[in-house]
Structure formats: structure tokens, C-alpha cells
Amino acid sequence: MNEDNLKDIFKSVIEQDNNTEISETELKIILKNKTKNIFSKLKRNIKIGYILIGVYLLLAGLSYYWIFTEDNSVNLQYREMDWLLIFDITIDIFLISTFLNFAFKYIRLSNLESMEESLANTLQKIIELLSDYKKIFVIGFTLSLVSAFSGMIWGIVSTMAEEMKLNNIPEDGHTILMIISILFGTIVMSVFFILVWFIFKKLYGNYIKQLKIHYAELKENE
Amino acid sequence: MDKDFISIAKENQNLIKKVCNMFCKNEDDKKDLFQEILIQLWKSYETFRNEAKVSTWMYRVALNTAITMYRKEKRRPELREFEETYGTNLNINYSYEKAENSIMLYKAIDQLTGIEKSIILLYMEDFSSDEIANILGITANNVRVKINRIKLKLKEILEKRYE
């Protein structure tokens, strides 16, 4: 097969069923559909993350309000435990930064959506965007878990400590209880963390890998 | 909806179909890709008004869309072979030899990577090395090296099939 033959046959292969013309009406209908590209998926996921972190911070704000206005024994104990308060507030500050980072990424995505740059530039920006998104996703989720579990662990420990005091159980029991609660919390958080990482890898892992392979192939010999 | 854009899209729809035929095997994927390319062309149409050549712009957007299309991994039904799908649609004036060659070439193209498919498509559409380099974002020299490698690869695949 010489090159002219190759071109001729190539055209017959890629122009298969090009005889069916799509009308202007059909084109207009197609254009009304939503895009399914990676940018639209990421934007949707960022919006969801945005909403979840926002709801979480709202609930955290409400819980602080309740803790400092409602004078019951549990709240009074919490107010005395400076270390826990500082810990929770620090986590919530990190979460607010993650929230703002999400917002910034969302705005940046809106400016990056165009597919009219060169292939190399398009691949590069998608790879960078997905890497950033993965970091924010993992950090945001981990911080949320840590914050949620610190409160849970403290709640379990203080409630059971109260029960122990009433039942005259010695002080050593409190330490053991604390250690068990922290171990339990760590195991549960680790399982959730691995699950989230696995889900992210399942959704985007192969896609990112393929994009990197394409980019490396493009830039080979340069 | 901009009448100019619809007119351009209608006149050049075969260009989009060529890209879909290169990158997709089954009809559902081709429809999805066609739709996605059309939407991306519409989105970038405002900036295009400054571009010189319609085909350069369209190929750039179409190839970017095809290569970066995200698909969830899912089990697909058995794909129909090229012969079954297109064997009867080939021009009745084609010789048996030409039809056989088409089938061979289709299978050979299927073994190319996404980047190789992009380059060979642009080369067969008579784009110069500089134009291909501009679309892909690489140097013209790199384009020439890649074209030679792809031709060699296709030749090796076709020769194996003929044996």
C-alpha cells in the first residue's frame, strides 16, 4: 500500500456514514444539552463540597452558640477544657480556609473551561486542576472527620466518666477509657479516610493516569 | 442561537464526524462525542471570531474534547466488528480488495494511541507540520518525528495482518 492508496483508504474509513447530514434543527437541539466534560463534573463536585462544608460550619457555629449559652453540666465541663476548645476552633479555621479554597477553585474553573488552547496546554491544566482538587478533597474530608470525632470522643469520655464517678470507679479507669475511645476514633477515621481515597481513585485515578500518559507522549522528543 | 455558528457547524459537521469515527467504536460513544464537541465549539465560538482558519479551530477543539473526554469505566456490550457494521455500507463500487484494505486499516488505526490518532488524522487531512504543531502545542520537528513513527507502526501492523 503506497501513501496515496493509504490516504484514499484512510478517508474511506474515517468518512464512513458521513452521508447522513444533520439538519440545523437537530444541531440546535443537540446544543441545548448539557456538557459532560471534566470541567462540568468538577464544578458540580466543588459545588457539593461547598455546600457540605458550609452546612458543617453552620452546625459547628450553632453548637458553639449552644455550648456557651446553655448552662448544663456537659457544656460547663466543655467550657473548662481549654485544650479541646482550642483544638476545635483550630480545625474549624482550617475548614474555613478549605471552604474559601473551594470557592476560589470554582471561580478559577469557570475561566479555564475553554477547549480552544493547544492539546498540550489543555492536558496540563486538567492534570493540575485534578491534583489540586484531590488535595482539597482529601484535606477537607480529613479535617471534617477529625473535628467530628474529637467532639464525639470527648462526648463519650465525659458521659462515661460521669457514670464512672457515680459508680465509684477508680481514676485509672478514666485513662483506659480515654485510650480506648481515641483508638476507636482513629480506627474509624482511618477506615473512612481509606474509603474516601479509594472512591476518589476509582472515579478519577485512571483518568488522571491516562491524561499524564497522553501528555508524556506528546512531549516526548522535545 | 447564533445563526453564523449553526451555519459553520452544519457545513463542517463531517469534520466532527471524522474525529468521532477515529476515536469511537460504537454508535452511542460517537453520538456522545459529537454532542460534546459541538457544545465545546459553541462555547469557544466567541474567541474564534478572531481565528483565520475554521478547520484549525474546529480540529483543535474537537481533538482536545476527544482526548480529554472523561468516561466512567463500565462494562460494555460486545462491540460490533467493523465488517459487520460497515461492510454493507461501503460504496458498492469499491473493489473487494479495497474493502479488505479498509477493514485492515480500521483495525490498525484502532491500535494507535489517542495522540497518534490525532496526528495521523491531521496529516491525512493535509495539515502541514507547523499547523499540526500549533494545534497540539508541540514543535514541528517533534510532529515530523511522530508522523514517521506512526507510518512505520501502521506499516508493521498491516504487514503482520497480511502475513
Short mmCIF file of C-alpha atoms in Angstrom, two decimals:
data_model
loop_
_atom_site.label_atom_id
_atom_site.label_comp_id
_atom_site.label_asym_id
_atom_site.label_seq_id
_atom_site.Cartn_x
_atom_site.Cartn_y
_atom_site.Cartn_z
CA MET A 1 0.00 0.00 0.00
CA ASN A 2 1.67 3.27 -1.07
CA GLU A 3 0.95 6.61 0.57
CA ASP A 4 -1.67 7.74 -1.95
CA ASN A 5 -3.54 4.45 -1.54
CA LEU A 6 -3.19 4.75 2.21
CA LYS A 7 -4.74 8.24 2.17
CA ASP A 8 -7.54 7.10 -0.08
CA ILE A 9 -8.40 4.12 2.13
CA PHE A 10 -7.92 6.17 5.29
CA LYS A 11 -10.51 8.67 4.07
CA SER A 12 -12.95 5.86 3.31
CA VAL A 13 -12.52 4.58 6.88
CA ILE A 14 -12.98 7.87 8.69
CA GLU A 15 -15.69 9.17 6.40
CA GLN A 16 -17.91 6.12 6.92
CA ASP A 17 -21.58 7.14 7.25
CA ASN A 18 -20.79 10.79 6.59
CA ASN A 19 -23.62 10.77 4.06
CA THR A 20 -26.25 11.32 6.73
CA GLU A 21 -26.43 15.06 7.23
CA ILE A 22 -27.60 16.58 10.49
CA SER A 23 -30.05 19.44 9.98
CA GLU A 24 -29.88 22.87 11.62
CA THR A 25 -32.85 22.00 13.80
CA GLU A 26 -31.13 18.85 15.06
CA LEU A 27 -27.94 20.83 15.73
CA LYS A 28 -29.89 23.35 17.79
CA ILE A 29 -31.44 20.53 19.82
CA ILE A 30 -28.02 18.99 20.47
CA LEU A 31 -26.67 22.36 21.66
CA LYS A 32 -29.38 22.56 24.30
CA ASN A 33 -27.95 19.51 26.07
CA LYS A 34 -25.56 19.84 28.99
CA THR A 35 -21.86 19.33 28.58
CA LYS A 36 -20.39 16.15 30.08
CA ASN A 37 -16.78 17.26 30.14
CA ILE A 38 -14.46 17.03 33.15
CA PHE A 39 -14.83 20.72 33.99
CA SER A 40 -18.57 20.48 34.43
CA LYS A 41 -18.18 17.38 36.62
CA LEU A 42 -15.57 19.08 38.81
CA LYS A 43 -17.70 22.22 39.08
CA ARG A 44 -20.63 20.12 40.25
CA ASN A 45 -18.47 18.27 42.79
CA ILE A 46 -16.95 21.51 44.05
CA LYS A 47 -20.46 22.95 44.50
CA ILE A 48 -21.44 19.88 46.53
CA GLY A 49 -18.27 20.17 48.64
CA TYR A 50 -19.00 23.88 49.04
CA ILE A 51 -22.49 23.11 50.36
CA LEU A 52 -21.36 20.29 52.67
CA ILE A 53 -18.59 22.32 54.28
CA GLY A 54 -20.96 25.29 54.57
CA VAL A 55 -23.60 23.17 56.32
CA TYR A 56 -20.96 21.67 58.61
CA LEU A 57 -19.62 25.10 59.60
CA LEU A 58 -23.16 26.33 60.22
CA LEU A 59 -23.81 23.38 62.53
CA ALA A 60 -20.45 23.96 64.25
CA GLY A 61 -21.38 27.63 64.77
CA LEU A 62 -24.76 26.64 66.22
CA SER A 63 -23.14 24.11 68.53
CA TYR A 64 -20.68 26.72 69.84
CA TYR A 65 -23.59 29.09 70.45
CA TRP A 66 -25.44 26.40 72.37
CA ILE A 67 -22.34 25.40 74.38
CA PHE A 68 -21.72 28.98 75.52
CA THR A 69 -25.32 29.98 76.20
CA GLU A 70 -26.85 26.81 77.64
CA ASP A 71 -25.65 26.21 81.23
CA ASN A 72 -25.88 22.46 81.68
CA SER A 73 -23.20 20.23 83.29
CA VAL A 74 -21.86 18.95 79.95
CA ASN A 75 -21.48 22.45 78.48
CA LEU A 76 -19.89 23.76 81.66
CA GLN A 77 -17.31 20.96 81.53
CA TYR A 78 -16.57 21.71 77.87
CA ARG A 79 -16.01 25.40 78.60
CA GLU A 80 -13.43 24.41 81.21
CA MET A 81 -11.46 22.22 78.79
CA ASP A 82 -9.40 24.90 77.04
CA TRP A 83 -7.35 22.41 75.04
CA LEU A 84 -10.45 20.92 73.39
CA LEU A 85 -11.91 24.30 72.60
CA ILE A 86 -8.65 25.48 71.03
CA PHE A 87 -8.38 22.22 69.09
CA ASP A 88 -11.93 22.52 67.73
CA ILE A 89 -11.55 26.18 66.79
CA THR A 90 -8.23 25.44 65.01
CA ILE A 91 -9.86 22.67 62.99
CA ASP A 92 -12.75 24.94 62.10
CA ILE A 93 -10.35 27.65 60.92
CA PHE A 94 -8.67 25.12 58.63
CA LEU A 95 -12.11 24.11 57.39
CA ILE A 96 -12.99 27.74 56.63
CA SER A 97 -9.74 28.02 54.61
CA THR A 98 -10.71 24.84 52.72
CA PHE A 99 -14.14 26.38 52.12
CA LEU A 100 -12.56 29.54 50.71
CA ASN A 101 -10.15 27.44 48.63
CA PHE A 102 -13.13 25.57 47.18
CA ALA A 103 -14.73 28.89 46.29
CA PHE A 104 -11.53 30.12 44.63
CA LYS A 105 -11.17 26.88 42.62
CA TYR A 106 -14.79 27.17 41.49
CA ILE A 107 -14.21 30.67 40.14
CA ARG A 108 -10.94 29.60 38.53
CA LEU A 109 -12.67 26.64 36.84
CA SER A 110 -15.12 28.98 35.17
CA ASN A 111 -12.20 30.71 33.46
CA LEU A 112 -10.44 27.51 32.43
CA GLU A 113 -13.25 25.68 30.67
CA SER A 114 -12.35 26.55 27.12
CA MET A 115 -11.10 23.72 24.87
CA GLU A 116 -9.53 26.05 22.34
CA GLU A 117 -5.97 26.02 23.64
CA SER A 118 -3.41 23.59 22.27
CA LEU A 119 -3.75 19.94 23.34
CA ALA A 120 -0.59 20.09 25.48
CA ASN A 121 -1.83 23.15 27.42
CA THR A 122 -5.30 21.64 27.86
CA LEU A 123 -3.86 18.38 29.22
CA GLN A 124 -1.53 20.25 31.55
CA LYS A 125 -4.26 22.40 33.06
CA ILE A 126 -6.62 19.48 33.62
CA ILE A 127 -3.87 17.45 35.32
CA GLU A 128 -3.01 20.40 37.63
CA LEU A 129 -6.66 21.03 38.39
CA LEU A 130 -7.37 17.41 39.30
CA SER A 131 -4.26 17.25 41.51
CA ASP A 132 -5.37 20.40 43.37
CA TYR A 133 -8.91 19.08 43.63
CA LYS A 134 -7.67 15.79 45.09
CA LYS A 135 -5.63 17.61 47.77
CA ILE A 136 -8.53 19.85 48.76
CA PHE A 137 -10.96 16.93 48.78
CA VAL A 138 -8.76 14.78 50.99
CA ILE A 139 -7.76 17.63 53.35
CA GLY A 140 -11.33 18.91 53.67
CA PHE A 141 -12.74 15.47 54.35
CA THR A 142 -10.00 14.54 56.83
CA LEU A 143 -10.42 17.79 58.78
CA SER A 144 -14.18 17.32 58.92
CA LEU A 145 -13.72 13.81 60.27
CA VAL A 146 -11.14 14.90 62.86
CA SER A 147 -13.43 17.70 64.01
CA ALA A 148 -16.46 15.43 64.18
CA PHE A 149 -14.65 12.69 66.05
CA SER A 150 -12.90 14.95 68.53
CA GLY A 151 -16.33 16.10 69.66
CA MET A 152 -17.69 12.57 69.67
CA ILE A 153 -14.77 11.15 71.63
CA TRP A 154 -14.97 13.95 74.17
CA GLY A 155 -18.74 13.37 74.49
CA ILE A 156 -18.35 9.64 75.07
CA VAL A 157 -15.46 10.08 77.51
CA SER A 158 -17.15 12.80 79.60
CA THR A 159 -20.52 10.98 79.72
CA MET A 160 -18.96 7.67 80.72
CA ALA A 161 -16.64 9.42 83.18
CA GLU A 162 -19.74 10.87 84.86
CA GLU A 163 -21.23 7.36 85.04
CA MET A 164 -17.96 6.03 86.49
CA LYS A 165 -17.85 8.75 89.18
CA LEU A 166 -21.40 7.90 90.19
CA ASN A 167 -20.44 4.21 90.37
CA ASN A 168 -17.18 4.95 92.26
CA ILE A 169 -14.86 3.51 89.62
CA PRO A 170 -11.18 4.47 90.26
CA GLU A 171 -9.33 7.20 88.32
CA ASP A 172 -7.28 4.67 86.25
CA GLY A 173 -10.50 3.66 84.54
CA HIS A 174 -10.80 7.18 83.06
CA THR A 175 -7.38 6.94 81.37
CA ILE A 176 -8.13 3.50 79.94
CA LEU A 177 -11.47 4.76 78.70
CA MET A 178 -9.80 7.75 77.02
CA ILE A 179 -7.23 5.50 75.31
CA ILE A 180 -9.92 3.09 74.06
CA SER A 181 -12.02 5.98 72.75
CA ILE A 182 -9.08 7.55 70.91
CA LEU A 183 -8.08 4.18 69.43
CA PHE A 184 -11.66 3.55 68.32
CA GLY A 185 -11.90 7.03 66.81
CA THR A 186 -8.57 6.58 65.00
CA ILE A 187 -9.62 3.23 63.53
CA VAL A 188 -12.99 4.54 62.35
CA MET A 189 -11.42 7.70 60.87
CA SER A 190 -8.73 5.64 59.11
CA VAL A 191 -11.36 3.38 57.57
CA PHE A 192 -13.35 6.40 56.34
CA PHE A 193 -10.16 8.05 55.03
CA ILE A 194 -9.18 4.89 53.08
CA LEU A 195 -12.73 4.59 51.75
CA VAL A 196 -12.75 8.19 50.51
CA TRP A 197 -9.30 7.83 48.96
CA PHE A 198 -10.44 4.61 47.25
CA ILE A 199 -13.61 6.24 45.93
CA PHE A 200 -11.62 9.18 44.54
CA LYS A 201 -9.11 6.83 42.94
CA LYS A 202 -11.94 4.77 41.41
CA LEU A 203 -13.59 7.88 39.99
CA TYR A 204 -10.55 9.77 38.74
CA GLY A 205 -7.43 7.63 39.29
CA ASN A 206 -7.30 6.00 35.86
CA TYR A 207 -8.41 9.20 34.14
CA ILE A 208 -5.54 11.24 35.64
CA LYS A 209 -3.10 8.46 34.78
CA GLN A 210 -4.31 8.40 31.16
CA LEU A 211 -4.01 12.17 30.82
CA LYS A 212 -0.44 12.03 32.15
CA ILE A 213 0.40 9.29 29.65
CA HIS A 214 -1.01 11.39 26.78
CA TYR A 215 0.96 14.45 27.94
CA ALA A 216 4.20 12.49 28.26
CA GLU A 217 3.70 11.02 24.78
CA LEU A 218 3.04 14.46 23.29
CA LYS A 219 6.12 15.99 24.83
CA GLU A 220 8.45 13.10 24.05
CA ASN A 221 11.37 14.21 21.83
CA GLU A 222 11.07 17.85 22.96
CA MET B 1 -28.60 30.89 18.95
CA ASP B 2 -26.02 32.49 16.64
CA LYS B 3 -27.01 31.76 13.03
CA ASP B 4 -23.40 32.03 11.88
CA PHE B 5 -22.31 29.32 14.29
CA ILE B 6 -25.10 26.95 13.26
CA SER B 7 -24.21 27.55 9.64
CA ILE B 8 -20.50 26.84 10.27
CA ALA B 9 -21.36 23.72 12.30
CA LYS B 10 -23.68 22.42 9.57
CA GLU B 11 -21.13 23.00 6.79
CA ASN B 12 -18.33 21.37 8.75
CA GLN B 13 -20.18 18.58 10.53
CA ASN B 14 -18.22 15.96 8.56
CA LEU B 15 -15.05 17.21 10.24
CA ILE B 16 -16.57 16.44 13.64
CA LYS B 17 -17.79 13.07 12.40
CA LYS B 18 -14.27 12.18 11.22
CA VAL B 19 -12.93 12.80 14.72
CA CYS B 20 -15.76 10.73 16.22
CA ASN B 21 -15.06 7.87 13.78
CA MET B 22 -11.36 7.96 14.71
CA PHE B 23 -11.88 7.88 18.45
CA CYS B 24 -15.04 5.85 18.98
CA LYS B 25 -16.11 2.37 18.04
CA ASN B 26 -19.79 2.23 18.86
CA GLU B 27 -22.66 4.50 17.89
CA ASP B 28 -23.52 5.63 21.43
CA ASP B 29 -19.97 6.84 22.06
CA LYS B 30 -19.91 8.58 18.68
CA LYS B 31 -23.16 10.41 19.47
CA ASP B 32 -21.87 11.44 22.90
CA LEU B 33 -18.60 12.71 21.47
CA PHE B 34 -20.32 14.52 18.60
CA GLN B 35 -22.58 16.29 21.06
CA GLU B 36 -19.72 17.20 23.37
CA ILE B 37 -17.56 18.57 20.54
CA LEU B 38 -20.44 20.66 19.23
CA ILE B 39 -21.08 22.13 22.69
CA GLN B 40 -17.39 22.94 23.18
CA LEU B 41 -17.25 24.60 19.74
CA TRP B 42 -20.23 26.72 20.65
CA LYS B 43 -18.59 27.73 23.96
CA SER B 44 -15.38 28.82 22.26
CA TYR B 45 -17.10 30.45 19.27
CA GLU B 46 -16.78 33.98 20.67
CA THR B 47 -12.98 33.78 20.69
CA PHE B 48 -12.88 32.03 17.33
CA ARG B 49 -14.17 35.11 15.53
CA ASN B 50 -10.53 36.18 15.51
CA GLU B 51 -9.15 32.88 14.11
CA ALA B 52 -8.08 32.71 10.48
CA LYS B 53 -8.98 29.13 9.58
CA VAL B 54 -12.22 27.39 10.58
CA SER B 55 -10.79 23.90 10.23
CA THR B 56 -7.79 24.64 12.51
CA TRP B 57 -10.06 25.92 15.25
CA MET B 58 -12.52 23.06 14.89
CA TYR B 59 -9.87 20.37 14.90
CA ARG B 60 -8.19 21.90 17.95
CA VAL B 61 -11.41 21.93 19.94
CA ALA B 62 -12.55 18.53 18.63
CA LEU B 63 -9.27 16.75 19.39
CA ASN B 64 -8.99 18.35 22.84
CA THR B 65 -12.51 17.17 23.58
CA ALA B 66 -11.92 13.65 22.25
CA ILE B 67 -8.66 13.13 24.13
CA THR B 68 -9.87 14.61 27.44
CA MET B 69 -13.33 13.07 27.39
CA TYR B 70 -13.98 11.53 30.78
CA ARG B 71 -15.73 8.21 30.69
CA LYS B 72 -16.66 6.12 33.71
CA GLU B 73 -15.31 2.64 33.43
CA LYS B 74 -18.19 0.36 32.75
CA ARG B 75 -18.82 -2.96 31.18
CA ARG B 76 -19.84 -2.53 27.58
CA PRO B 77 -21.74 -4.95 25.42
CA GLU B 78 -19.68 -6.67 22.76
CA LEU B 79 -18.63 -4.15 20.13
CA ARG B 80 -19.65 -4.95 16.61
CA GLU B 81 -16.75 -5.56 14.31
CA PHE B 82 -16.11 -3.06 11.57
CA GLU B 83 -17.08 -5.60 8.92
CA GLU B 84 -20.48 -6.21 10.44
CA THR B 85 -21.25 -2.55 10.97
CA TYR B 86 -19.83 -1.06 7.84
CA GLY B 87 -19.20 -3.93 5.47
CA THR B 88 -22.53 -3.45 3.73
CA ASN B 89 -22.29 0.35 3.81
CA LEU B 90 -19.08 0.56 1.84
CA ASN B 91 -19.58 2.04 -1.60
CA ILE B 92 -20.82 -0.64 -3.95
CA ASN B 93 -18.16 0.46 -6.45
CA TYR B 94 -15.37 -0.46 -4.04
CA SER B 95 -13.40 -3.47 -5.07
CA TYR B 96 -13.19 -6.38 -2.69
CA GLU B 97 -9.50 -5.59 -2.25
CA LYS B 98 -10.25 -2.00 -1.25
CA ALA B 99 -12.92 -3.13 1.19
CA GLU B 100 -10.49 -5.63 2.72
CA ASN B 101 -7.83 -2.90 2.98
CA SER B 102 -10.34 -0.59 4.68
CA ILE B 103 -11.07 -3.23 7.27
CA MET B 104 -7.37 -3.87 7.84
CA LEU B 105 -6.64 -0.17 8.18
CA TYR B 106 -9.54 0.34 10.57
CA LYS B 107 -8.18 -2.38 12.84
CA ALA B 108 -4.67 -0.93 12.55
CA ILE B 109 -5.91 2.57 13.47
CA ASP B 110 -7.63 1.03 16.48
CA GLN B 111 -4.22 0.05 17.82
CA LEU B 112 -2.93 3.61 17.78
CA THR B 113 -2.89 5.77 20.91
CA GLY B 114 -5.08 8.86 21.17
CA ILE B 115 -2.14 11.13 20.36
CA GLU B 116 -1.15 9.02 17.34
CA LYS B 117 -4.74 9.08 16.06
CA SER B 118 -4.79 12.89 16.36
CA ILE B 119 -1.54 13.30 14.45
CA ILE B 120 -2.32 10.85 11.66
CA LEU B 121 -5.78 12.35 11.20
CA LEU B 122 -4.37 15.86 10.80
CA TYR B 123 -1.61 14.57 8.50
CA MET B 124 -4.13 12.75 6.28
CA GLU B 125 -6.21 15.92 6.19
CA ASP B 126 -3.21 17.64 4.61
CA PHE B 127 -2.26 19.90 7.51
CA SER B 128 1.38 20.99 7.47
CA SER B 129 3.77 20.06 10.28
CA ASP B 130 3.64 23.65 11.54
CA GLU B 131 -0.15 23.62 11.64
CA ILE B 132 -0.22 20.27 13.42
CA ALA B 133 2.40 21.56 15.89
CA ASN B 134 0.24 24.63 16.58
CA ILE B 135 -2.88 22.53 17.22
CA LEU B 136 -1.09 20.09 19.51
CA GLY B 137 1.24 22.51 21.29
CA ILE B 138 4.49 20.76 20.31
CA THR B 139 7.35 21.60 17.95
CA ALA B 140 7.15 20.99 14.19
CA ASN B 141 10.21 18.77 14.41
CA ASN B 142 8.50 16.60 17.02
CA VAL B 143 5.48 16.34 14.69
CA ARG B 144 7.67 15.09 11.83
CA VAL B 145 9.35 12.50 14.05
CA LYS B 146 5.98 11.28 15.30
CA ILE B 147 4.45 11.08 11.81
CA ASN B 148 7.31 8.88 10.64
CA ARG B 149 6.93 6.63 13.65
CA ILE B 150 3.18 6.31 13.18
CA LYS B 151 3.55 5.44 9.49
CA LEU B 152 6.11 2.78 10.45
CA LYS B 153 3.80 1.43 13.14
CA LEU B 154 0.86 1.23 10.74
CA LYS B 155 3.03 -0.46 8.15
CA GLU B 156 4.19 -3.07 10.68
CA ILE B 157 0.63 -3.76 11.84
CA LEU B 158 -0.67 -4.06 8.28
CA GLU B 159 2.21 -6.30 7.22
CA LYS B 160 1.54 -8.64 10.16
CA ARG B 161 -2.11 -8.88 9.18
CA TYR B 162 -1.27 -9.63 5.59
CA GLU B 163 1.01 -12.50 6.62
#
